[in-house]
Amino acid sequence: MTKQMFKVGRVKGAPVSDEELIADLKRVAELAGVDTLSMKLYKSAGGVFDCGTIARRFGSWSEALKACGVSAANEIDITDERLFENLLALWQHFGRQPRRRELASPPSTVSQSPYNRRFGSWVGALNAFVDYANGTAVEAPQQDDQLSDISNSAGRDPSLRLRWRVLKRDRFTCCACGASPAITPGVELHIDHIVPWSKGGQTTLENLQSLCSTCNLGKSNTE
Ligand SMILES: [Zn+2]
């Protein structure tokens, strides 16, 4: 995710300042009585400006909301899957259990409040995630039995549960060089097919490993 903002030239005859955009976002959020604001809600609740214009001005819709202190999360449309994916992304990024305050900044894309509303508390959210990722949650999004979800050999991209299992098995460290984001911030772990997918490698726990971006790049260069 980029935090970079790019400037958009003013449309002649319609000069709108950043301050005006922010003021209108705040106005609509207050009017709607919410602390999160989707583009759809902004329009339907009487937002004055074009959502695309706002998003371009600040780099993204989320960045625009951040700029005015409105949560980036779209609570209405947000799914458990997205909440869990965000937690896994943080776990993978930090190489350890994420902390509540880390929801507030990248790479997190969901703020704390949707977790609290859905799961009651941060601890509740973490427990729900671990239950889900370990495959013990009652409600799974897919009807498939857990075995097929875990092996997931039909597609190239491993499921959340499979990625979690790979990272956990590898203790969130690179299988080639032992680098860990928990020890060296900035180390980026990838999930790698040991036998490449293009050469018939399966998307299974046995054929997947955690590699840091450096080792992963080195591997793909020698293939
Ligand atoms: Zn490595």
Coordinates of N, CA and C and ligand atoms in Angstrom, one line a residue:
M1 N 0.8 -1.2 0.0 CA 0.0 0.0 0.0 C 0.9 1.2 0.0
T2 N 0.5 2.2 -0.9 CA 1.3 3.4 -0.9 C 0.7 4.5 -0.1
K3 N 1.5 5.3 0.5 CA 1.0 6.4 1.2 C 1.2 7.7 0.4
Q4 N 1.8 7.5 -0.7 CA 2.2 8.6 -1.5 C 0.9 9.3 -2.0
M5 N 0.9 10.6 -2.0 CA -0.2 11.3 -2.5 C 0.2 11.9 -3.9
F6 N -0.7 11.9 -4.8 CA -0.3 12.6 -6.1 C -1.3 13.7 -6.3
K7 N -0.7 14.7 -6.9 CA -1.5 16.0 -7.1 C -2.3 15.8 -8.4
V8 N -3.5 16.3 -8.3 CA -4.4 16.3 -9.5 C -4.6 17.8 -9.8
G9 N -4.5 18.1 -11.0 CA -4.7 19.5 -11.4 C -6.1 19.9 -11.2
R10 N -6.3 21.1 -10.8 CA -7.7 21.7 -10.6 C -8.4 21.8 -11.9
V11 N -9.7 21.4 -11.8 CA -10.5 21.5 -13.0 C -10.9 23.0 -13.0
K12 N -10.8 23.6 -14.2 CA -11.1 25.0 -14.3 C -12.6 25.3 -14.0
G13 N -12.8 26.3 -13.2 CA -14.2 26.6 -12.8 C -14.7 25.8 -11.7
A14 N -14.0 24.8 -11.3 CA -14.4 24.0 -10.1 C -13.3 23.8 -9.1
P15 N -12.7 24.9 -8.6 CA -11.6 24.7 -7.7 C -12.1 24.3 -6.3
V16 N -11.7 23.1 -5.9 CA -12.1 22.7 -4.6 C -10.8 22.4 -3.8
S17 N -10.8 22.9 -2.6 CA -9.6 22.7 -1.8 C -9.7 21.4 -1.0
D18 N -8.5 20.9 -0.6 CA -8.5 19.7 0.2 C -9.4 19.9 1.5
E19 N -9.3 21.1 2.0 CA -10.0 21.4 3.2 C -11.5 21.3 3.0
E20 N -12.0 21.7 1.8 CA -13.4 21.6 1.5 C -13.8 20.1 1.4
L21 N -13.0 19.4 0.8 CA -13.3 17.9 0.7 C -13.4 17.3 2.0
I22 N -12.4 17.6 2.9 CA -12.3 17.0 4.2 C -13.6 17.5 5.0
A23 N -13.9 18.7 4.9 CA -15.0 19.3 5.7 C -16.3 18.6 5.3
D24 N -16.4 18.3 4.0 CA -17.7 17.6 3.5 C -17.7 16.2 4.0
L25 N -16.6 15.5 4.0 CA -16.5 14.1 4.5 C -16.9 14.1 5.9
K26 N -16.4 15.0 6.7 CA -16.7 15.0 8.1 C -18.2 15.3 8.3
R27 N -18.7 16.3 7.5 CA -20.1 16.7 7.7 C -21.0 15.5 7.4
V28 N -20.7 14.7 6.3 CA -21.6 13.6 6.0 C -21.5 12.5 7.0
A29 N -20.2 12.3 7.5 CA -20.1 11.2 8.5 C -20.8 11.6 9.8
E30 N -20.8 12.8 10.2 CA -21.6 13.3 11.4 C -23.1 13.2 11.1
L31 N -23.4 13.6 10.0 CA -24.9 13.6 9.6 C -25.4 12.1 9.6
A32 N -24.6 11.2 9.1 CA -25.0 9.8 9.0 C -24.8 9.1 10.4
G33 N -24.2 9.8 11.3 CA -23.9 9.2 12.6 C -23.0 8.0 12.6
V34 N -22.1 8.0 11.8 CA -21.2 6.9 11.7 C -19.7 7.3 11.8
D35 N -18.9 6.4 12.2 CA -17.5 6.7 12.3 C -16.7 6.0 11.2
T36 N -17.4 5.4 10.3 CA -16.8 4.8 9.1 C -17.7 5.3 7.9
L37 N -17.1 5.4 6.7 CA -17.8 6.0 5.6 C -17.4 5.3 4.3
S38 N -18.4 4.6 3.7 CA -18.1 4.1 2.4 C -18.4 5.1 1.3
M39 N -17.9 4.9 0.1 CA -18.3 5.8 -1.0 C -19.8 5.8 -1.2
K40 N -20.4 4.7 -1.1 CA -21.8 4.5 -1.3 C -22.6 5.4 -0.3
L41 N -22.2 5.2 0.9 CA -22.9 5.9 2.0 C -22.7 7.4 1.9
Y42 N -21.4 7.8 1.5 CA -21.1 9.2 1.3 C -22.1 9.9 0.3
K43 N -22.3 9.2 -0.8 CA -23.2 9.7 -1.9 C -24.6 9.7 -1.4
S44 N -25.1 8.6 -0.8 CA -26.5 8.5 -0.5 C -26.8 9.4 0.7
A45 N -25.8 9.8 1.5 CA -26.1 10.6 2.6 C -25.9 12.1 2.3
G46 N -25.7 12.4 1.0 CA -25.7 13.8 0.6 C -24.3 14.4 0.4
G47 N -23.3 13.6 0.1 CA -22.0 14.1 -0.1 C -22.0 14.9 -1.4
V48 N -21.3 16.0 -1.3 CA -21.3 17.0 -2.4 C -20.4 16.7 -3.6
F49 N -19.3 16.1 -3.2 CA -18.2 15.9 -4.2 C -18.2 14.5 -4.8
D50 N -17.6 14.4 -6.0 CA -17.4 13.1 -6.6 C -16.4 12.2 -5.8
C51 N -16.8 11.0 -5.5 CA -15.9 10.1 -4.8 C -14.6 9.9 -5.4
G52 N -14.6 9.8 -6.8 CA -13.4 9.5 -7.5 C -12.4 10.7 -7.3
T53 N -13.0 11.9 -7.4 CA -12.2 13.1 -7.2 C -11.5 13.1 -5.8
I54 N -12.3 12.8 -4.8 CA -11.7 12.7 -3.4 C -10.6 11.7 -3.3
A55 N -10.9 10.5 -3.9 CA -9.9 9.4 -3.8 C -8.6 9.8 -4.5
R56 N -8.7 10.4 -5.7 CA -7.6 10.8 -6.4 C -6.8 11.9 -5.7
R57 N -7.5 12.8 -5.1 CA -6.8 13.9 -4.4 C -5.9 13.4 -3.3
F58 N -6.4 12.4 -2.5 CA -5.7 11.9 -1.4 C -4.9 10.7 -1.6
G59 N -5.0 10.1 -2.8 CA -4.3 8.9 -3.1 C -5.2 7.7 -3.1
S60 N -6.1 7.7 -2.2 CA -7.2 6.6 -2.2 C -8.3 7.1 -1.3
W61 N -9.4 6.4 -1.3 CA -10.5 6.7 -0.5 C -10.1 6.6 1.0
S62 N -9.4 5.5 1.3 CA -9.0 5.3 2.7 C -8.1 6.4 3.2
E63 N -7.2 6.9 2.3 CA -6.3 8.0 2.8 C -7.1 9.3 3.0
A64 N -8.1 9.5 2.2 CA -9.0 10.6 2.4 C -9.7 10.6 3.7
L65 N -10.2 9.4 4.1 CA -10.9 9.3 5.3 C -9.9 9.4 6.5
K66 N -8.7 8.9 6.3 CA -7.7 9.1 7.3 C -7.4 10.5 7.6
A67 N -7.3 11.3 6.5 CA -7.0 12.7 6.5 C -8.0 13.5 7.4
C68 N -9.2 13.0 7.4 CA -10.2 13.7 8.2 C -10.6 12.9 9.5
G69 N -9.9 11.9 9.8 CA -10.1 11.2 11.1 C -11.3 10.3 11.1
V70 N -11.8 10.0 9.9 CA -12.9 9.0 9.8 C -12.3 7.6 9.4
S71 N -12.8 6.6 10.1 CA -12.2 5.3 9.9 C -12.2 4.9 8.4
A72 N -11.1 4.2 8.0 CA -11.0 3.7 6.6 C -11.9 2.5 6.4
A73 N -12.3 1.9 7.4 CA -13.1 0.6 7.2 C -14.5 0.9 6.8
N74 N -15.0 0.1 5.9 CA -16.4 0.1 5.5 C -17.1 -0.9 6.3
E75 N -17.6 -0.5 7.4 CA -18.2 -1.5 8.3 C -19.4 -2.3 7.7
I76 N -20.1 -1.6 6.9 CA -21.3 -2.2 6.3 C -21.0 -3.4 5.5
D77 N -20.0 -3.2 4.6 CA -19.7 -4.3 3.7 C -18.6 -5.2 4.2
I78 N -18.0 -4.9 5.3 CA -16.8 -5.7 5.7 C -17.2 -7.1 6.1
T79 N -16.4 -8.0 5.7 CA -16.7 -9.4 5.9 C -15.8 -10.0 7.0
D80 N -16.2 -11.1 7.6 CA -15.2 -11.7 8.6 C -13.9 -12.1 7.8
E81 N -14.1 -12.5 6.6 CA -12.9 -12.9 5.8 C -11.9 -11.8 5.7
R82 N -12.5 -10.6 5.4 CA -11.6 -9.4 5.3 C -10.9 -9.1 6.6
L83 N -11.7 -9.2 7.7 CA -11.1 -8.9 9.0 C -10.0 -9.9 9.3
F84 N -10.2 -11.1 9.0 CA -9.2 -12.1 9.3 C -8.0 -12.0 8.3
E85 N -8.3 -11.7 7.1 CA -7.2 -11.5 6.1 C -6.3 -10.3 6.6
N86 N -6.9 -9.3 7.1 CA -6.1 -8.2 7.6 C -5.3 -8.6 8.8
L87 N -5.8 -9.4 9.7 CA -5.0 -9.9 10.9 C -3.9 -10.8 10.4
L88 N -4.2 -11.6 9.4 CA -3.1 -12.5 8.9 C -2.0 -11.6 8.3
A89 N -2.4 -10.6 7.5 CA -1.4 -9.7 6.9 C -0.5 -9.1 7.9
L90 N -1.1 -8.7 9.0 CA -0.3 -8.0 10.1 C 0.6 -9.1 10.8
W91 N 0.0 -10.2 11.0 CA 0.8 -11.3 11.7 C 2.0 -11.6 10.8
Q92 N 1.8 -11.7 9.5 CA 2.8 -12.0 8.6 C 3.9 -10.9 8.5
H93 N 3.4 -9.7 8.5 CA 4.2 -8.5 8.5 C 5.1 -8.4 9.7
F94 N 4.6 -8.6 10.8 CA 5.4 -8.4 12.1 C 6.0 -9.7 12.5
G95 N 5.6 -10.9 12.0 CA 6.2 -12.1 12.4 C 5.8 -12.5 13.8
R96 N 4.7 -12.0 14.2 CA 4.2 -12.3 15.6 C 2.8 -11.8 15.7
Q97 N 2.2 -12.1 16.8 CA 0.8 -11.6 17.1 C 0.8 -10.1 17.0
P98 N -0.1 -9.6 16.2 CA -0.2 -8.1 16.1 C -0.7 -7.4 17.3
R99 N -0.4 -6.2 17.5 CA -0.9 -5.4 18.7 C -2.1 -4.6 18.2
R100 N -2.9 -4.3 19.2 CA -4.1 -3.5 18.8 C -3.8 -2.2 18.1
R101 N -2.8 -1.5 18.6 CA -2.5 -0.2 18.1 C -2.0 -0.3 16.6
E102 N -1.5 -1.5 16.3 CA -1.0 -1.6 14.9 C -2.1 -1.7 13.9
L103 N -3.3 -1.8 14.3 CA -4.4 -1.7 13.3 C -4.5 -0.3 12.7
A104 N -4.0 0.7 13.4 CA -4.2 2.1 13.0 C -3.3 2.5 11.8
S105 N -2.3 1.7 11.5 CA -1.4 2.2 10.4 C -1.0 1.0 9.5
P106 N -0.6 1.4 8.2 CA -0.3 0.3 7.3 C 0.7 -0.7 7.8
P107 N 0.7 -1.9 7.4 CA -0.1 -2.4 6.3 C -1.6 -2.7 6.7
S108 N -2.0 -2.4 7.9 CA -3.4 -2.6 8.2 C -4.4 -1.8 7.3
T109 N -5.4 -2.4 6.9 CA -6.4 -1.7 6.1 C -7.8 -1.7 6.8
V110 N -7.8 -2.1 8.0 CA -9.0 -2.1 8.8 C -8.7 -1.5 10.2
S111 N -9.5 -0.6 10.6 CA -9.3 0.0 12.0 C -9.8 -0.9 13.1
Q112 N -9.6 -0.4 14.3 CA -10.0 -1.2 15.4 C -11.5 -1.4 15.6
S113 N -12.3 -0.4 15.3 CA -13.7 -0.4 15.7 C -14.5 -1.6 15.0
P114 N -14.2 -1.9 13.8 CA -15.0 -3.0 13.2 C -14.7 -4.3 14.0
Y115 N -13.5 -4.5 14.4 CA -13.1 -5.7 15.2 C -13.9 -5.7 16.5
N116 N -13.9 -4.6 17.2 CA -14.6 -4.5 18.5 C -16.1 -4.8 18.3
R117 N -16.6 -4.2 17.3 CA -18.1 -4.4 17.1 C -18.4 -5.8 16.8
R118 N -17.6 -6.5 16.0 CA -17.9 -7.8 15.5 C -17.5 -8.8 16.6
F119 N -16.4 -8.6 17.3 CA -16.0 -9.6 18.3 C -15.9 -9.2 19.7
G120 N -16.4 -8.0 20.0 CA -16.5 -7.5 21.4 C -15.3 -6.9 21.9
S121 N -14.1 -7.4 21.5 CA -12.8 -6.8 22.0 C -11.7 -7.3 21.1
W122 N -10.6 -6.7 21.4 CA -9.4 -7.1 20.6 C -9.0 -8.5 20.9
V123 N -9.0 -8.9 22.1 CA -8.7 -10.3 22.5 C -9.7 -11.2 21.8
G124 N -11.0 -10.8 21.8 CA -12.0 -11.6 21.2 C -11.8 -11.8 19.7
A125 N -11.3 -10.7 19.1 CA -11.0 -10.8 17.6 C -9.8 -11.7 17.4
L126 N -8.8 -11.6 18.2 CA -7.6 -12.5 18.0 C -8.0 -14.0 18.2
N127 N -8.9 -14.2 19.2 CA -9.3 -15.6 19.5 C -10.2 -16.1 18.3
A128 N -11.0 -15.3 17.8 CA -11.9 -15.7 16.7 C -11.0 -16.0 15.5
F129 N -10.0 -15.1 15.3 CA -9.1 -15.4 14.1 C -8.4 -16.7 14.2
V130 N -7.8 -17.0 15.4 CA -7.0 -18.2 15.6 C -7.9 -19.4 15.5
D131 N -9.1 -19.3 16.0 CA -10.1 -20.4 15.9 C -10.4 -20.7 14.4
Y132 N -10.6 -19.6 13.7 CA -11.0 -19.7 12.3 C -9.8 -20.3 11.5
A133 N -8.6 -19.7 11.7 CA -7.4 -20.1 11.0 C -7.0 -21.5 11.3
N134 N -7.2 -21.9 12.5 CA -6.9 -23.3 12.8 C -8.0 -24.3 12.4
G135 N -9.0 -23.7 11.9 CA -10.1 -24.6 11.3 C -11.0 -25.2 12.3
T136 N -11.1 -24.5 13.5 CA -12.0 -25.1 14.5 C -13.2 -24.2 14.7
A137 N -13.3 -23.1 13.9 CA -14.5 -22.3 14.0 C -15.7 -23.0 13.4
V138 N -16.8 -22.8 14.0 CA -18.1 -23.5 13.6 C -18.4 -23.0 12.2
E139 N -18.4 -21.7 12.0 CA -18.9 -21.2 10.7 C -17.7 -21.0 9.8
A140 N -17.6 -21.7 8.8 CA -16.6 -21.6 7.7 C -17.3 -21.0 6.5
P141 N -16.6 -20.1 5.8 CA -17.2 -19.4 4.7 C -17.5 -20.4 3.5
Q142 N -16.7 -21.5 3.5 CA -16.9 -22.4 2.4 C -17.6 -23.7 2.9
Q143 N -18.3 -24.3 2.0 CA -19.0 -25.5 2.4 C -18.1 -26.7 2.3
D144 N -17.0 -26.6 1.6 CA -16.1 -27.7 1.5 C -15.7 -28.2 2.9
D145 N -15.4 -29.5 3.0 CA -14.9 -30.0 4.3 C -13.5 -29.4 4.5
Q146 N -13.1 -29.5 5.7 CA -11.8 -28.8 6.1 C -10.6 -29.4 5.4
L147 N -10.7 -30.6 5.1 CA -9.5 -31.3 4.5 C -9.2 -30.6 3.1
S148 N -10.3 -30.5 2.3 CA -10.1 -29.9 1.0 C -9.7 -28.5 1.1
D149 N -10.2 -27.8 2.2 CA -9.8 -26.4 2.3 C -8.3 -26.3 2.7
I150 N -7.8 -27.2 3.5 CA -6.5 -27.1 3.9 C -5.5 -27.5 2.8
S151 N -5.8 -28.6 2.1 CA -4.9 -29.0 1.0 C -5.0 -28.1 -0.1
N152 N -6.3 -27.7 -0.5 CA -6.5 -26.7 -1.5 C -5.6 -26.9 -2.7
S153 N -5.5 -28.1 -3.2 CA -4.5 -28.3 -4.3 C -5.1 -27.9 -5.6
A154 N -6.3 -27.5 -5.6 CA -6.9 -27.2 -6.9 C -6.4 -25.8 -7.5
G155 N -6.1 -24.9 -6.6 CA -5.7 -23.6 -7.1 C -4.3 -23.2 -6.7
R156 N -3.8 -22.2 -7.4 CA -2.4 -21.7 -7.1 C -2.3 -21.0 -5.8
D157 N -3.3 -20.2 -5.5 CA -3.3 -19.3 -4.3 C -3.8 -20.1 -3.1
P158 N -2.9 -20.2 -2.0 CA -3.3 -20.9 -0.8 C -4.4 -20.1 -0.1
S159 N -5.3 -20.9 0.6 CA -6.3 -20.2 1.4 C -5.7 -19.6 2.6
L160 N -6.5 -18.8 3.3 CA -6.0 -18.2 4.5 C -5.5 -19.2 5.5
R161 N -6.3 -20.3 5.7 CA -5.9 -21.3 6.6 C -4.6 -22.0 6.3
L162 N -4.4 -22.2 5.0 CA -3.2 -22.9 4.5 C -2.0 -22.0 4.7
R163 N -2.1 -20.7 4.4 CA -1.0 -19.7 4.6 C -0.7 -19.6 6.1
W164 N -1.7 -19.6 6.9 CA -1.5 -19.5 8.4 C -0.7 -20.8 8.9
R165 N -1.1 -21.9 8.3 CA -0.4 -23.2 8.8 C 1.0 -23.2 8.3
V166 N 1.3 -22.7 7.1 CA 2.7 -22.7 6.6 C 3.5 -21.7 7.5
L167 N 3.0 -20.5 7.7 CA 3.7 -19.5 8.5 C 4.0 -20.0 9.9
K168 N 2.9 -20.6 10.5 CA 3.0 -21.1 11.9 C 4.0 -22.2 12.0
R169 N 4.0 -23.2 11.0 CA 4.9 -24.3 11.0 C 6.3 -23.8 10.9
D170 N 6.5 -22.7 10.1 CA 7.9 -22.2 9.8 C 8.3 -21.1 10.9
R171 N 7.4 -21.0 11.9 CA 7.6 -20.0 13.0 C 7.9 -18.6 12.5
F172 N 7.2 -18.3 11.4 CA 7.3 -16.9 10.8 C 8.8 -16.5 10.5
T173 N 9.5 -17.5 10.0 CA 10.9 -17.2 9.6 C 11.1 -17.8 8.2
C174 N 12.1 -17.2 7.5 CA 12.4 -17.7 6.1 C 13.1 -19.0 6.2
C175 N 12.6 -20.0 5.4 CA 13.1 -21.3 5.5 C 14.5 -21.4 4.9
A176 N 14.9 -20.4 4.1 CA 16.2 -20.5 3.4 C 17.3 -19.8 4.3
C177 N 17.0 -18.6 4.8 CA 18.1 -17.9 5.6 C 17.7 -17.6 7.0
G178 N 16.5 -18.0 7.4 CA 16.2 -17.8 8.9 C 15.8 -16.4 9.3
A179 N 15.7 -15.5 8.3 CA 15.3 -14.1 8.6 C 13.8 -14.1 9.2
S180 N 13.6 -13.2 10.1 CA 12.3 -13.1 10.7 C 11.9 -11.7 10.9
P181 N 10.7 -11.3 10.5 CA 10.3 -9.9 10.7 C 10.2 -9.5 12.2
A182 N 10.0 -10.5 13.0 CA 10.0 -10.3 14.5 C 11.3 -9.8 15.0
I183 N 12.4 -10.3 14.4 CA 13.7 -9.9 14.8 C 14.3 -8.7 14.0
T184 N 14.0 -8.8 12.7 CA 14.5 -7.8 11.7 C 13.3 -7.1 11.1
P185 N 12.8 -6.0 11.6 CA 11.7 -5.3 11.0 C 12.0 -5.0 9.5
G186 N 11.0 -5.2 8.7 CA 11.2 -4.9 7.2 C 11.4 -6.2 6.4
V187 N 11.8 -7.3 7.1 CA 11.8 -8.6 6.4 C 10.4 -8.9 6.0
E188 N 10.2 -9.3 4.7 CA 8.9 -9.5 4.2 C 8.8 -11.0 3.8
L189 N 7.9 -11.7 4.5 CA 7.7 -13.1 4.2 C 6.7 -13.4 3.1
H190 N 7.1 -14.3 2.2 CA 6.2 -14.8 1.1 C 5.9 -16.2 1.3
I191 N 4.8 -16.7 0.8 CA 4.5 -18.1 0.8 C 4.9 -18.6 -0.6
D192 N 5.9 -19.6 -0.6 CA 6.5 -20.0 -1.8 C 6.1 -21.5 -2.1
H193 N 5.9 -21.8 -3.4 CA 5.7 -23.2 -3.8 C 7.1 -23.8 -3.9
I194 N 7.4 -24.9 -3.2 CA 8.8 -25.5 -3.3 C 9.0 -26.0 -4.7
V195 N 8.1 -26.9 -5.1 CA 8.0 -27.3 -6.5 C 7.1 -26.2 -7.2
P196 N 7.6 -25.4 -8.1 CA 6.8 -24.4 -8.6 C 5.4 -24.9 -9.2
W197 N 4.4 -24.0 -9.0 CA 3.1 -24.3 -9.5 C 3.2 -24.6 -11.0
S198 N 4.0 -23.8 -11.7 CA 4.1 -24.0 -13.2 C 4.7 -25.3 -13.6
K199 N 5.4 -26.0 -12.6 CA 6.0 -27.3 -12.9 C 5.3 -28.4 -12.2
G200 N 4.0 -28.1 -11.9 CA 3.2 -29.2 -11.4 C 3.1 -29.2 -9.9
G201 N 3.8 -28.3 -9.2 CA 3.8 -28.3 -7.8 C 2.4 -28.0 -7.2
Q202 N 2.0 -28.7 -6.2 CA 0.7 -28.6 -5.6 C 0.7 -27.5 -4.5
T203 N -0.5 -26.9 -4.4 CA -0.7 -26.0 -3.3 C -1.1 -26.8 -2.0
T204 N -0.1 -27.4 -1.4 CA -0.3 -28.2 -0.2 C 0.6 -27.7 0.9
L205 N 0.3 -28.1 2.1 CA 1.2 -27.7 3.2 C 2.6 -28.2 3.0
E206 N 2.7 -29.4 2.4 CA 4.1 -30.0 2.2 C 4.9 -29.3 1.1
N207 N 4.2 -28.7 0.1 CA 4.9 -28.1 -1.0 C 4.9 -26.6 -0.8
L208 N 4.6 -26.1 0.3 CA 4.7 -24.6 0.6 C 5.7 -24.3 1.7
Q209 N 6.3 -23.2 1.5 CA 7.3 -22.8 2.6 C 7.3 -21.2 2.7
S210 N 7.7 -20.8 3.8 CA 7.9 -19.3 4.0 C 9.3 -18.9 3.5
L211 N 9.3 -17.9 2.7 CA 10.6 -17.4 2.2 C 10.5 -15.9 2.4
C212 N 11.7 -15.3 2.7 CA 11.8 -13.8 2.7 C 11.8 -13.4 1.3
S213 N 11.5 -12.1 1.1 CA 11.4 -11.6 -0.3 C 12.8 -11.7 -1.0
T214 N 13.9 -11.6 -0.3 CA 15.2 -11.7 -0.9 C 15.5 -13.1 -1.4
C215 N 15.2 -14.1 -0.6 CA 15.4 -15.5 -1.0 C 14.4 -15.9 -2.0
N216 N 13.2 -15.4 -1.9 CA 12.2 -15.7 -2.9 C 12.6 -15.2 -4.3
L217 N 13.1 -14.0 -4.3 CA 13.6 -13.4 -5.6 C 14.8 -14.2 -6.1
G218 N 15.7 -14.6 -5.3 CA 16.9 -15.3 -5.7 C 16.5 -16.7 -6.3
K219 N 15.5 -17.3 -5.7 CA 15.0 -18.6 -6.1 C 14.4 -18.4 -7.5
S220 N 13.6 -17.4 -7.7 CA 12.9 -17.3 -9.0 C 13.9 -16.9 -10.1
N221 N 15.0 -16.3 -9.7 CA 16.0 -15.9 -10.7 C 16.9 -17.2 -11.2
T222 N 16.9 -18.2 -10.4 CA 17.7 -19.4 -10.8 C 16.9 -20.4 -11.4
E223 N 15.6 -20.2 -11.6 CA 14.7 -21.2 -12.2 C 14.6 -20.9 -13.7
Ligands
ZN1 ZN 15.5 -15.6 3.3

